[in-house]
Amino acid sequence: MPRRWARIMIVLGGLGLLALGGMGLVQIPWAMGLLLAVFAVCTVWALCIKFLILRCPHCGWGGGRPQWSRPGKAHCPRCGGLMYYDDDQEGC
């Protein structure tokens, strides 16, 4: 799995949550609509990356957890296969 896409997904998810939290601080209606649109777009793109790009190399399931760095080995919850990123040495 490409680590770059996992990081992009994490950043998009964080931006979406920041936009959602910012909606509670803004009282201007057009700004609230803009933040809602940013939240929706970021969330949709993050979920598309998660389920279409970050897939298990063994069974193709798209429910793996994205990881920013290498904390340890990750296994697919569905098939139990090793889910390695492109910069991991074990999967190459």
Short mmCIF file of N, CA and C in Angstrom, two decimals:
data_model
loop_
_atom_site.label_atom_id
_atom_site.label_comp_id
_atom_site.label_asym_id
_atom_site.label_seq_id
_atom_site.Cartn_x
_atom_site.Cartn_y
_atom_site.Cartn_z
N MET A 1 0.85 -1.17 0.00
CA MET A 1 0.00 0.00 0.00
C MET A 1 0.90 1.24 0.00
N PRO A 2 0.53 2.27 -0.71
CA PRO A 2 1.36 3.47 -0.74
C PRO A 2 1.20 4.32 0.52
N ARG A 3 2.30 4.57 1.19
CA ARG A 3 2.29 5.36 2.42
C ARG A 3 1.85 6.81 2.14
N ARG A 4 2.19 7.31 0.95
CA ARG A 4 1.83 8.68 0.59
C ARG A 4 0.31 8.87 0.64
N TRP A 5 -0.45 7.91 0.11
CA TRP A 5 -1.90 8.02 0.13
C TRP A 5 -2.46 7.89 1.54
N ALA A 6 -1.83 7.09 2.37
CA ALA A 6 -2.27 6.99 3.76
C ALA A 6 -2.10 8.33 4.47
N ARG A 7 -0.99 9.02 4.21
CA ARG A 7 -0.77 10.32 4.82
C ARG A 7 -1.74 11.37 4.28
N ILE A 8 -2.02 11.33 2.99
CA ILE A 8 -2.99 12.26 2.41
C ILE A 8 -4.37 12.02 3.03
N MET A 9 -4.73 10.77 3.24
CA MET A 9 -6.02 10.46 3.85
C MET A 9 -6.11 10.98 5.28
N ILE A 10 -5.03 10.85 6.04
CA ILE A 10 -5.01 11.35 7.42
C ILE A 10 -5.14 12.87 7.44
N VAL A 11 -4.44 13.56 6.54
CA VAL A 11 -4.51 15.03 6.48
C VAL A 11 -5.91 15.48 6.08
N LEU A 12 -6.51 14.83 5.08
CA LEU A 12 -7.86 15.19 4.67
C LEU A 12 -8.88 14.97 5.78
N GLY A 13 -8.73 13.88 6.50
CA GLY A 13 -9.63 13.62 7.63
C GLY A 13 -9.48 14.67 8.72
N GLY A 14 -8.25 15.08 8.99
CA GLY A 14 -8.01 16.13 9.98
C GLY A 14 -8.58 17.47 9.55
N LEU A 15 -8.41 17.81 8.27
CA LEU A 15 -8.98 19.06 7.77
C LEU A 15 -10.50 19.05 7.84
N GLY A 16 -11.09 17.92 7.54
CA GLY A 16 -12.54 17.80 7.64
C GLY A 16 -13.03 17.98 9.06
N LEU A 17 -12.32 17.40 10.02
CA LEU A 17 -12.71 17.57 11.42
C LEU A 17 -12.51 19.00 11.90
N LEU A 18 -11.43 19.66 11.44
CA LEU A 18 -11.23 21.07 11.79
C LEU A 18 -12.34 21.94 11.22
N ALA A 19 -12.75 21.67 10.00
CA ALA A 19 -13.85 22.44 9.40
C ALA A 19 -15.15 22.22 10.16
N LEU A 20 -15.39 20.98 10.58
CA LEU A 20 -16.59 20.70 11.35
C LEU A 20 -16.56 21.42 12.70
N GLY A 21 -15.40 21.42 13.35
CA GLY A 21 -15.27 22.14 14.62
C GLY A 21 -15.37 23.64 14.44
N GLY A 22 -14.88 24.16 13.31
CA GLY A 22 -14.95 25.59 13.05
C GLY A 22 -16.36 26.07 12.81
N MET A 23 -17.26 25.18 12.43
CA MET A 23 -18.65 25.58 12.22
C MET A 23 -19.30 26.07 13.50
N GLY A 24 -18.87 25.55 14.63
CA GLY A 24 -19.43 25.98 15.91
C GLY A 24 -18.92 27.35 16.35
N LEU A 25 -17.83 27.80 15.76
CA LEU A 25 -17.25 29.08 16.15
C LEU A 25 -17.69 30.24 15.26
N VAL A 26 -18.20 29.93 14.08
CA VAL A 26 -18.54 30.96 13.10
C VAL A 26 -20.04 31.25 13.17
N GLN A 27 -20.40 32.52 13.13
CA GLN A 27 -21.80 32.90 13.17
C GLN A 27 -22.32 33.41 11.82
N ILE A 28 -21.45 33.53 10.83
CA ILE A 28 -21.85 34.04 9.52
C ILE A 28 -22.38 32.86 8.68
N PRO A 29 -23.59 33.00 8.13
CA PRO A 29 -24.20 31.85 7.43
C PRO A 29 -23.40 31.36 6.23
N TRP A 30 -22.85 32.23 5.40
CA TRP A 30 -22.12 31.78 4.23
C TRP A 30 -20.82 31.08 4.64
N ALA A 31 -20.21 31.53 5.74
CA ALA A 31 -18.99 30.88 6.21
C ALA A 31 -19.30 29.49 6.77
N MET A 32 -20.46 29.35 7.42
CA MET A 32 -20.86 28.03 7.91
C MET A 32 -21.10 27.08 6.75
N GLY A 33 -21.71 27.59 5.69
CA GLY A 33 -21.93 26.76 4.50
C GLY A 33 -20.63 26.35 3.83
N LEU A 34 -19.67 27.28 3.80
CA LEU A 34 -18.37 26.97 3.23
C LEU A 34 -17.65 25.91 4.05
N LEU A 35 -17.68 26.05 5.37
CA LEU A 35 -17.04 25.04 6.23
C LEU A 35 -17.72 23.69 6.12
N LEU A 36 -19.04 23.69 5.97
CA LEU A 36 -19.76 22.43 5.77
C LEU A 36 -19.35 21.77 4.45
N ALA A 37 -19.18 22.58 3.41
CA ALA A 37 -18.75 22.04 2.12
C ALA A 37 -17.33 21.48 2.21
N VAL A 38 -16.44 22.18 2.92
CA VAL A 38 -15.06 21.69 3.10
C VAL A 38 -15.08 20.37 3.87
N PHE A 39 -15.90 20.30 4.91
CA PHE A 39 -16.03 19.06 5.68
C PHE A 39 -16.50 17.91 4.79
N ALA A 40 -17.53 18.17 3.98
CA ALA A 40 -18.09 17.11 3.14
C ALA A 40 -17.09 16.65 2.08
N VAL A 41 -16.41 17.59 1.43
CA VAL A 41 -15.45 17.22 0.38
C VAL A 41 -14.27 16.45 0.97
N CYS A 42 -13.73 16.94 2.08
CA CYS A 42 -12.59 16.25 2.71
C CYS A 42 -12.96 14.86 3.18
N THR A 43 -14.15 14.72 3.74
CA THR A 43 -14.58 13.41 4.24
C THR A 43 -14.79 12.43 3.09
N VAL A 44 -15.43 12.89 2.02
CA VAL A 44 -15.67 12.00 0.87
C VAL A 44 -14.35 11.56 0.25
N TRP A 45 -13.41 12.50 0.05
CA TRP A 45 -12.12 12.13 -0.53
C TRP A 45 -11.33 11.19 0.38
N ALA A 46 -11.36 11.45 1.68
CA ALA A 46 -10.64 10.58 2.61
C ALA A 46 -11.22 9.16 2.59
N LEU A 47 -12.54 9.04 2.54
CA LEU A 47 -13.14 7.71 2.50
C LEU A 47 -12.89 7.01 1.16
N CYS A 48 -12.86 7.77 0.07
CA CYS A 48 -12.52 7.18 -1.23
C CYS A 48 -11.10 6.63 -1.23
N ILE A 49 -10.18 7.38 -0.66
CA ILE A 49 -8.79 6.90 -0.57
C ILE A 49 -8.72 5.66 0.29
N LYS A 50 -9.43 5.68 1.43
CA LYS A 50 -9.37 4.54 2.35
C LYS A 50 -9.90 3.26 1.71
N PHE A 51 -11.04 3.35 1.06
CA PHE A 51 -11.69 2.13 0.57
C PHE A 51 -11.29 1.75 -0.86
N LEU A 52 -10.71 2.67 -1.64
CA LEU A 52 -10.35 2.34 -3.02
C LEU A 52 -8.86 2.18 -3.25
N ILE A 53 -8.02 2.86 -2.46
CA ILE A 53 -6.57 2.80 -2.68
C ILE A 53 -5.86 2.00 -1.60
N LEU A 54 -6.22 2.20 -0.34
CA LEU A 54 -5.54 1.49 0.76
C LEU A 54 -6.22 0.14 0.99
N ARG A 55 -5.93 -0.80 0.11
CA ARG A 55 -6.56 -2.11 0.16
C ARG A 55 -5.54 -3.18 0.56
N CYS A 56 -6.06 -4.26 1.12
CA CYS A 56 -5.21 -5.39 1.48
C CYS A 56 -4.64 -6.01 0.20
N PRO A 57 -3.32 -6.26 0.15
CA PRO A 57 -2.75 -6.86 -1.05
C PRO A 57 -3.12 -8.33 -1.25
N HIS A 58 -3.69 -8.95 -0.22
CA HIS A 58 -4.02 -10.38 -0.31
C HIS A 58 -5.48 -10.62 -0.70
N CYS A 59 -6.40 -9.99 0.03
CA CYS A 59 -7.82 -10.25 -0.23
C CYS A 59 -8.53 -9.07 -0.89
N GLY A 60 -7.91 -7.89 -0.93
CA GLY A 60 -8.51 -6.73 -1.57
C GLY A 60 -9.47 -5.94 -0.72
N TRP A 61 -9.58 -6.30 0.56
CA TRP A 61 -10.49 -5.58 1.45
C TRP A 61 -9.98 -4.17 1.70
N GLY A 62 -10.85 -3.18 1.67
CA GLY A 62 -10.45 -1.79 1.80
C GLY A 62 -10.65 -1.20 3.18
N GLY A 63 -10.57 -1.98 4.22
CA GLY A 63 -10.85 -1.46 5.55
C GLY A 63 -9.63 -1.36 6.45
N GLY A 64 -8.45 -1.35 5.88
CA GLY A 64 -7.24 -1.26 6.71
C GLY A 64 -7.05 0.12 7.32
N ARG A 65 -6.33 0.18 8.43
CA ARG A 65 -6.07 1.46 9.08
C ARG A 65 -4.90 2.16 8.42
N PRO A 66 -5.05 3.44 8.08
CA PRO A 66 -3.91 4.17 7.53
C PRO A 66 -2.92 4.49 8.64
N GLN A 67 -1.63 4.41 8.34
CA GLN A 67 -0.58 4.67 9.32
C GLN A 67 0.36 5.72 8.77
N TRP A 68 0.66 6.75 9.58
CA TRP A 68 1.57 7.80 9.17
C TRP A 68 3.00 7.30 9.11
N SER A 69 3.39 6.52 10.11
CA SER A 69 4.75 5.98 10.16
C SER A 69 4.68 4.49 10.42
N ARG A 70 5.81 3.89 10.77
CA ARG A 70 5.87 2.44 10.96
C ARG A 70 5.87 2.05 12.44
N PRO A 71 4.72 1.97 13.09
CA PRO A 71 4.73 1.57 14.49
C PRO A 71 4.89 0.07 14.68
N GLY A 72 4.64 -0.71 13.69
CA GLY A 72 4.75 -2.16 13.81
C GLY A 72 4.04 -2.83 12.65
N LYS A 73 3.92 -4.13 12.72
CA LYS A 73 3.27 -4.87 11.65
C LYS A 73 1.76 -4.74 11.78
N ALA A 74 1.11 -4.55 10.64
CA ALA A 74 -0.35 -4.49 10.60
C ALA A 74 -0.86 -5.68 9.82
N HIS A 75 -1.92 -6.27 10.32
CA HIS A 75 -2.53 -7.42 9.66
C HIS A 75 -3.95 -7.08 9.26
N CYS A 76 -4.38 -7.65 8.16
CA CYS A 76 -5.73 -7.44 7.67
C CYS A 76 -6.73 -8.07 8.63
N PRO A 77 -7.74 -7.32 9.08
CA PRO A 77 -8.74 -7.91 9.97
C PRO A 77 -9.59 -8.99 9.31
N ARG A 78 -9.67 -8.97 7.99
CA ARG A 78 -10.51 -9.94 7.29
C ARG A 78 -9.78 -11.25 7.01
N CYS A 79 -8.58 -11.19 6.40
CA CYS A 79 -7.90 -12.44 6.01
C CYS A 79 -6.68 -12.76 6.88
N GLY A 80 -6.20 -11.80 7.66
CA GLY A 80 -5.05 -12.02 8.52
C GLY A 80 -3.71 -11.85 7.83
N GLY A 81 -3.72 -11.48 6.55
CA GLY A 81 -2.48 -11.29 5.81
C GLY A 81 -1.76 -10.01 6.24
N LEU A 82 -0.47 -9.98 6.00
CA LEU A 82 0.35 -8.82 6.35
C LEU A 82 0.05 -7.67 5.40
N MET A 83 -0.33 -6.53 5.97
CA MET A 83 -0.61 -5.33 5.18
C MET A 83 0.62 -4.43 5.28
N TYR A 84 1.44 -4.45 4.25
CA TYR A 84 2.68 -3.69 4.28
C TYR A 84 2.57 -2.47 3.37
N TYR A 85 3.32 -1.44 3.72
CA TYR A 85 3.38 -0.22 2.92
C TYR A 85 4.58 -0.28 2.00
N ASP A 86 4.62 0.62 1.04
CA ASP A 86 5.69 0.59 0.04
C ASP A 86 7.07 0.91 0.61
N ASP A 87 7.15 1.50 1.81
CA ASP A 87 8.46 1.79 2.39
C ASP A 87 8.85 0.80 3.49
N ASP A 88 8.05 -0.24 3.71
CA ASP A 88 8.40 -1.28 4.68
C ASP A 88 9.39 -2.25 4.05
N GLN A 89 10.33 -2.72 4.84
CA GLN A 89 11.33 -3.66 4.33
C GLN A 89 10.81 -5.10 4.33
N GLU A 90 9.89 -5.44 5.25
CA GLU A 90 9.45 -6.83 5.36
C GLU A 90 8.61 -7.24 4.16
N GLY A 91 7.83 -6.30 3.60
CA GLY A 91 6.92 -6.66 2.53
C GLY A 91 7.56 -6.74 1.17
N CYS A 92 8.77 -6.24 1.02
CA CYS A 92 9.42 -6.21 -0.30
C CYS A 92 10.02 -7.55 -0.64
#
